[in-house]
Amino acid sequence: MAVTSFMLAGCTHTGAGALEKLSAELSTRGLKKPLVVTDKGVVKAGILEKVQAVLKAAGIPCEVFDETVPNPTDVNVEACRKLYEEKGCDCLVAVGGGSSMDCAKGCGVIAGRKKTINDFEGVGLLEGPMPFFVAVPTTAGTGSETTLFAVITSTKEAHPRKTVVADPRMLPNVGIVDPLLMLDLPPHITASTGMDAMTHAVEGLISRLTYEYPIAFCKESIRLIARYLPRAVGNGHDVEAREKMAYAQTMAGMGFSNAGVGVVHGMAHPLSAFYGIAHGDANAVLLPYGLEYNKMVRMDAIAEIAELIGVKTCGMSTLDAANAAIAGIQELNALLGIPRTISELAKQRGLKVDKKDIPALAQDAMKDISMTFNPRIATQKEIEARYELAWG
Ligand SMILES: [Fe+2]
């Protein structure tokens, strides 16, 4: 039996009104000048204003970097670091979806160092601690407030490539998960980010490195998402559904941060890097194909997903239950308005994709660190075949 080391954020505040905890988390540590890392969408939605009001009431002025782009690049991270250093900030507060979290984490990794974020691709390569870091998610998806990863798009290669920087020192000191910040998230983004969380939970559950703690968090997360995501998509102001999704996405983060993800994330990252497909959309579409691929090696665990998502499996064989789980995930996608194939998804989102890229996509997927946690060791030809199937 191996020794396991389960790692979480220092403290996670969850629930309606949790944002109020922000100022005390900074002031009790003598922190006076946070850089708030966010994006234009969060500013437009009025969420930055709420964060600033909480800080102002406690007499804490903040600087703001609101230039985060979707799938943030090394260039984006560099701009954020420049502002952090120029303004003499003493801590980071990420406010937004996964992109703002990743950009802020990337900034923390290189702040005060003479290196680029690309120098830290891989696991455990940080040269010292990050600045004090608070993560305030505005979507229920990424779980980044409790994970030790950042995904940054490298622009230094022939085509953009998503890279993963992972280190226990990147775990946020504080997570603030306030469902009231998520009420106005549009339905399609609620669906997409929610299915990202579902993919974290499913891949964390079946990962080759999973064990008791991640299994517990991932299972409860799957159960909550199946039950409450359709409600949150149907009515964004359903506070109970938003709150359950807030818990579910953080629990998925707690699970996959300790167990890893797998082939679905490995294949989704190149789709975002090549075509700008939203991370959650790519995961949602690929999830049934990834489960089908892993079914023969993790049939028991996949079969258990069926009951968690509300499919009655009494009297079914393990294989039938695993198939029912995969069909159930497809039905959930359909209920949320997410298409079954990559080409349908691209059409729906107005994005251009090209099937001729499959070998290059598969090549990048094989380089992705997510693949190392997948329960079945994949070959490039197998990944190409999965893309073919998923393309439609
Ligand atoms: Fe993800």
XYZ file of C-alpha atoms and ligand atoms in Angstrom:
393
model
C 0.000 0.000 0.000
C 1.364 3.410 -0.990
C 1.208 6.476 1.240
C -1.121 9.139 -0.161
C -0.848 12.900 0.408
C -4.173 14.683 0.033
C -3.830 18.441 -0.548
C -6.435 21.188 -0.362
C -6.579 24.991 -0.374
C -5.855 26.568 3.020
C -9.496 27.509 3.602
C -12.575 27.477 1.385
C -15.512 29.756 2.221
C -18.633 28.542 0.415
C -22.187 29.858 0.351
C -24.348 32.898 -0.380
C -22.506 36.008 0.837
C -19.089 34.320 1.193
C -17.479 37.266 -0.644
C -17.684 39.257 2.609
C -14.878 37.036 3.959
C -12.379 38.506 1.487
C -11.330 41.623 3.382
C -10.701 39.824 6.687
C -8.579 37.190 4.921
C -6.282 39.975 3.696
C -6.357 42.404 6.619
C -5.657 39.792 9.295
C -2.442 38.982 7.445
C -1.434 42.628 7.013
C -1.871 42.487 3.248
C -2.530 45.967 1.864
C -2.252 45.958 -1.907
C -3.913 43.122 -3.805
C -3.816 42.798 -7.567
C -7.267 41.676 -8.664
C -6.889 39.515 -11.790
C -10.048 39.303 -13.851
C -11.516 39.765 -17.336
C -13.742 42.217 -19.170
C -16.802 39.962 -18.857
C -16.554 39.985 -15.057
C -16.176 43.775 -15.116
C -19.213 44.128 -17.403
C -21.276 41.853 -15.161
C -20.646 44.232 -12.232
C -18.804 41.576 -10.193
C -15.516 43.492 -10.006
C -17.430 46.394 -8.495
C -18.738 44.115 -5.736
C -15.224 42.873 -4.967
C -13.873 46.419 -4.914
C -16.683 47.521 -2.593
C -15.825 44.783 -0.076
C -12.150 45.757 -0.158
C -12.872 49.497 0.000
C -15.094 49.057 3.062
C -12.084 47.518 4.807
C -9.767 50.307 3.640
C -7.865 48.080 1.206
C -7.189 49.749 -2.169
C -6.584 47.330 -5.036
C -4.987 47.348 -8.454
C -6.847 45.636 -11.291
C -5.641 43.544 -14.226
C -8.726 42.960 -16.381
C -6.988 41.871 -19.583
C -7.288 38.106 -19.039
C -8.218 36.374 -22.288
C -9.985 33.008 -22.657
C -7.377 30.209 -22.550
C -4.748 32.685 -21.244
C -1.392 32.744 -22.988
C 2.168 33.161 -21.765
C 1.973 36.737 -23.152
C -1.130 37.393 -21.029
C 0.584 36.046 -17.914
C 3.631 38.223 -18.592
C 1.451 41.373 -18.835
C -0.183 40.466 -15.536
C 3.197 39.935 -13.839
C 4.421 43.307 -15.166
C 1.510 45.124 -13.544
C 1.911 43.169 -10.275
C 5.571 44.185 -10.040
C 5.147 47.782 -11.276
C 2.413 48.516 -8.751
C 4.240 46.855 -5.858
C 1.358 44.512 -5.057
C 1.636 42.118 -2.117
C -0.986 39.470 -2.954
C -3.228 38.156 -5.745
C -7.019 37.937 -5.859
C -8.302 36.057 -8.911
C -11.926 36.833 -9.768
C -13.534 35.002 -12.667
C -13.682 31.668 -14.423
C -10.822 29.276 -15.061
C -8.979 31.707 -17.312
C -8.625 34.422 -14.657
C -7.586 31.798 -12.103
C -4.959 30.362 -14.443
C -3.629 33.781 -15.430
C -3.328 34.817 -11.772
C -1.657 31.538 -10.801
C 0.780 31.952 -13.703
C 1.519 35.503 -12.525
C 2.171 34.227 -8.994
C 4.587 31.595 -10.289
C 6.800 34.127 -12.100
C 6.320 37.243 -9.908
C 9.723 38.471 -8.781
C 11.578 35.924 -10.925
C 13.458 36.432 -14.162
C 11.769 33.586 -16.030
C 8.701 33.078 -18.206
C 5.795 30.822 -17.325
C 6.907 28.415 -20.069
C 9.975 27.601 -17.956
C 7.707 26.032 -15.335
C 5.737 23.596 -17.526
C 5.500 20.288 -15.695
C 5.170 19.186 -12.097
C 6.870 20.638 -9.019
C 9.192 23.103 -10.765
C 8.433 26.258 -8.738
C 11.465 27.963 -7.263
C 9.762 29.145 -4.084
C 6.377 30.056 -2.634
C 3.790 32.093 -4.554
C 2.425 35.390 -3.220
C -0.635 35.021 -0.955
C -3.397 33.936 -3.313
C -7.189 34.206 -3.005
C -9.404 32.610 -5.653
C -12.952 33.900 -6.150
C -14.638 31.825 -8.872
C -17.576 33.344 -10.755
C -18.453 30.105 -12.543
C -19.192 26.649 -11.135
C -16.758 24.701 -13.236
C -13.030 24.943 -12.920
C -12.575 24.157 -9.223
C -9.357 26.147 -9.541
C -9.810 27.617 -6.053
C -8.726 24.261 -4.689
C -6.401 22.887 -7.352
C -2.666 22.996 -7.745
C -2.735 23.442 -11.539
C -2.708 26.276 -14.052
C -3.258 25.720 -17.771
C -1.436 28.272 -19.911
C -1.366 28.434 -23.724
C 2.186 28.581 -25.043
C 2.594 30.857 -28.082
C 6.219 29.903 -28.614
C 5.566 26.957 -30.928
C 4.372 26.392 -34.505
C 0.780 26.561 -33.260
C -0.629 27.446 -29.818
C -0.321 24.601 -27.285
C -1.931 24.328 -23.852
C 0.622 23.575 -21.161
C 0.080 22.564 -17.549
C 2.032 23.998 -14.637
C 1.438 21.984 -11.460
C 2.898 22.376 -7.998
C 1.484 22.042 -4.463
C 2.659 25.613 -3.818
C 0.055 26.769 -6.375
C -2.825 25.708 -4.130
C -4.710 28.903 -3.254
C -4.403 30.059 0.344
C -8.104 30.912 0.332
C -11.057 30.034 -1.900
C -14.230 32.112 -1.799
C -17.079 30.340 -3.575
C -20.096 32.618 -3.505
C -23.069 31.403 -5.589
C -24.522 34.931 -5.560
C -21.713 35.890 -7.981
C -22.931 33.200 -10.398
C -26.632 34.044 -10.667
C -26.376 36.009 -13.931
C -24.127 33.576 -15.762
C -25.856 32.838 -19.121
C -27.355 29.331 -19.545
C -24.866 28.097 -22.158
C -21.877 29.106 -19.995
C -23.524 27.568 -16.922
C -23.928 24.341 -18.919
C -20.431 24.362 -20.361
C -18.630 25.159 -17.085
C -20.862 22.733 -15.176
C -19.901 19.928 -17.538
C -16.248 20.851 -17.046
C -16.823 20.175 -13.339
C -18.596 16.910 -14.218
C -15.597 15.895 -16.335
C -13.230 16.691 -13.441
C -15.316 14.515 -11.139
C -15.647 11.616 -13.596
C -11.986 11.647 -14.632
C -10.888 12.036 -10.997
C -13.041 9.043 -10.089
C -11.563 6.731 -12.728
C -7.985 8.087 -12.763
C -5.155 5.571 -12.463
C -4.007 7.475 -9.351
C -7.348 7.750 -7.589
C -7.910 6.578 -4.030
C -10.391 6.899 -1.177
C -10.430 10.690 -0.652
C -10.726 11.740 -4.326
C -13.285 8.967 -4.881
C -15.516 10.339 -2.113
C -15.327 13.933 -3.351
C -15.797 12.965 -7.016
C -18.821 10.745 -6.372
C -20.700 13.372 -4.390
C -19.804 15.962 -7.001
C -21.202 13.793 -9.829
C -24.420 13.245 -7.863
C -24.920 16.960 -7.211
C -24.097 18.066 -10.758
C -26.503 15.583 -12.359
C -29.233 16.785 -10.022
C -28.660 20.544 -9.924
C -26.939 21.568 -13.172
C -30.127 21.281 -15.274
C -31.900 23.456 -12.690
C -29.122 26.083 -12.711
C -29.217 26.145 -16.528
C -33.019 26.363 -16.568
C -33.169 29.186 -14.027
C -29.927 31.006 -13.241
C -31.506 32.654 -10.188
C -32.310 29.316 -8.546
C -30.057 30.043 -5.554
C -30.275 26.514 -4.160
C -29.157 25.013 -7.492
C -26.337 27.567 -7.780
C -25.215 26.806 -4.227
C -25.211 23.035 -4.807
C -23.227 23.576 -8.014
C -20.775 25.757 -6.075
C -20.149 22.887 -3.655
C -20.056 20.328 -6.462
C -17.444 22.128 -8.551
C -15.183 22.675 -5.530
C -15.488 19.025 -4.517
C -14.633 17.977 -8.072
C -11.588 20.253 -7.806
C -10.593 18.648 -4.499
C -10.871 15.260 -6.167
C -9.121 15.790 -9.468
C -6.404 18.020 -8.040
C -5.308 14.974 -6.059
C -6.043 12.231 -8.592
C -5.518 13.924 -11.984
C -7.806 13.976 -14.992
C -7.433 11.901 -18.152
C -7.975 11.386 -21.844
C -10.953 13.771 -22.074
C -8.918 16.713 -20.802
C -5.918 15.566 -22.829
C -8.011 15.690 -26.012
C -9.965 18.824 -25.038
C -6.926 21.045 -24.513
C -5.780 20.944 -28.191
C -9.350 21.700 -29.368
C -9.267 24.915 -27.318
C -5.719 25.792 -28.397
C -6.372 25.186 -32.129
C -9.891 26.562 -32.512
C -10.760 28.521 -29.376
C -13.437 26.010 -28.351
C -14.443 26.731 -24.743
C -12.815 24.260 -22.348
C -16.106 23.099 -20.835
C -17.719 22.632 -24.265
C -14.807 20.497 -25.461
C -14.925 18.357 -22.316
C -18.700 17.938 -22.436
C -18.674 16.678 -26.024
C -15.665 14.399 -25.494
C -16.738 12.920 -22.149
C -18.920 10.061 -23.514
C -16.190 9.154 -26.043
C -13.550 9.145 -23.300
C -15.697 6.932 -21.068
C -16.280 4.510 -23.927
C -12.495 4.367 -24.446
C -11.850 3.663 -20.744
C -14.792 1.322 -20.237
C -12.897 -1.934 -20.557
C -10.320 -1.001 -17.906
C -12.564 0.889 -15.413
C -15.915 -0.787 -15.983
C -16.805 -1.044 -12.277
C -16.203 2.637 -11.562
C -17.999 3.772 -14.726
C -20.928 1.492 -13.876
C -21.202 3.248 -10.481
C -21.665 6.589 -12.255
C -25.044 5.395 -13.555
C -26.686 5.373 -10.107
C -24.989 8.668 -9.198
C -26.613 10.400 -12.176
C -30.003 8.893 -11.408
C -30.110 5.795 -13.632
C -31.585 2.725 -11.898
C -29.235 -0.216 -12.465
C -30.920 -2.890 -10.350
C -30.637 -6.227 -12.197
C -28.165 -4.878 -14.772
C -24.774 -6.463 -15.480
C -21.734 -4.269 -14.808
C -21.310 -3.779 -18.564
C -24.935 -2.730 -19.005
C -24.637 -0.304 -16.087
C -21.443 1.201 -17.567
C -23.209 1.611 -20.912
C -26.166 3.181 -19.115
C -23.797 5.654 -17.422
C -22.359 6.712 -20.777
C -25.842 7.043 -22.284
C -26.889 9.041 -19.202
C -24.048 11.524 -19.693
C -25.099 11.911 -23.347
C -28.680 12.549 -22.240
C -27.500 15.130 -19.713
C -25.562 16.915 -22.484
C -28.667 16.880 -24.688
C -30.784 18.266 -21.852
C -28.266 21.095 -21.453
C -28.242 21.867 -25.189
C -24.709 20.541 -25.772
C -24.259 18.781 -29.142
C -22.963 15.224 -29.563
C -20.063 15.920 -31.930
C -17.195 18.357 -32.419
C -18.461 19.464 -35.831
C -21.973 20.171 -34.493
C -20.474 22.051 -31.554
C -18.284 24.185 -33.844
C -21.308 24.965 -36.030
C -23.411 25.931 -33.016
C -20.665 28.197 -31.621
C -19.699 29.692 -35.021
C -16.154 28.278 -34.914
C -14.135 26.834 -37.784
C -12.649 23.375 -37.284
C -10.786 21.158 -39.763
C -10.783 17.370 -39.594
C -7.419 17.327 -41.383
C -5.879 18.583 -38.125
C -6.637 15.314 -36.314
C -3.037 13.960 -36.436
C -1.679 17.278 -35.090
C -4.407 17.427 -32.420
C -3.605 13.873 -31.362
C 0.113 14.667 -31.265
C -0.506 17.534 -28.817
C -2.966 15.449 -26.799
C -0.257 12.827 -26.321
C 2.060 15.508 -24.859
C -0.592 16.644 -22.374
C 0.144 15.767 -18.759
C -3.527 14.742 -18.287
C -2.866 11.610 -20.345
C -0.490 10.262 -17.715
C -3.364 9.930 -15.215
C -5.726 8.152 -17.607
C -6.472 4.569 -16.549
C -5.732 3.239 -20.038
C -2.391 4.076 -21.630
C -3.221 5.561 -25.018
C -1.366 5.450 -28.303
C -1.488 8.302 -30.793
C -3.402 6.139 -33.277
C -6.058 5.424 -30.632
C -6.420 9.122 -29.871
C -6.745 9.914 -33.578
C -9.497 7.292 -33.779
C -11.304 8.904 -30.783
C -11.164 12.318 -32.466
C -12.550 10.711 -35.659
C -15.465 9.235 -33.715
C -16.152 12.454 -31.835
C -15.907 14.610 -34.952
C -19.132 13.231 -36.376
Fe -11.242 21.180 -16.818
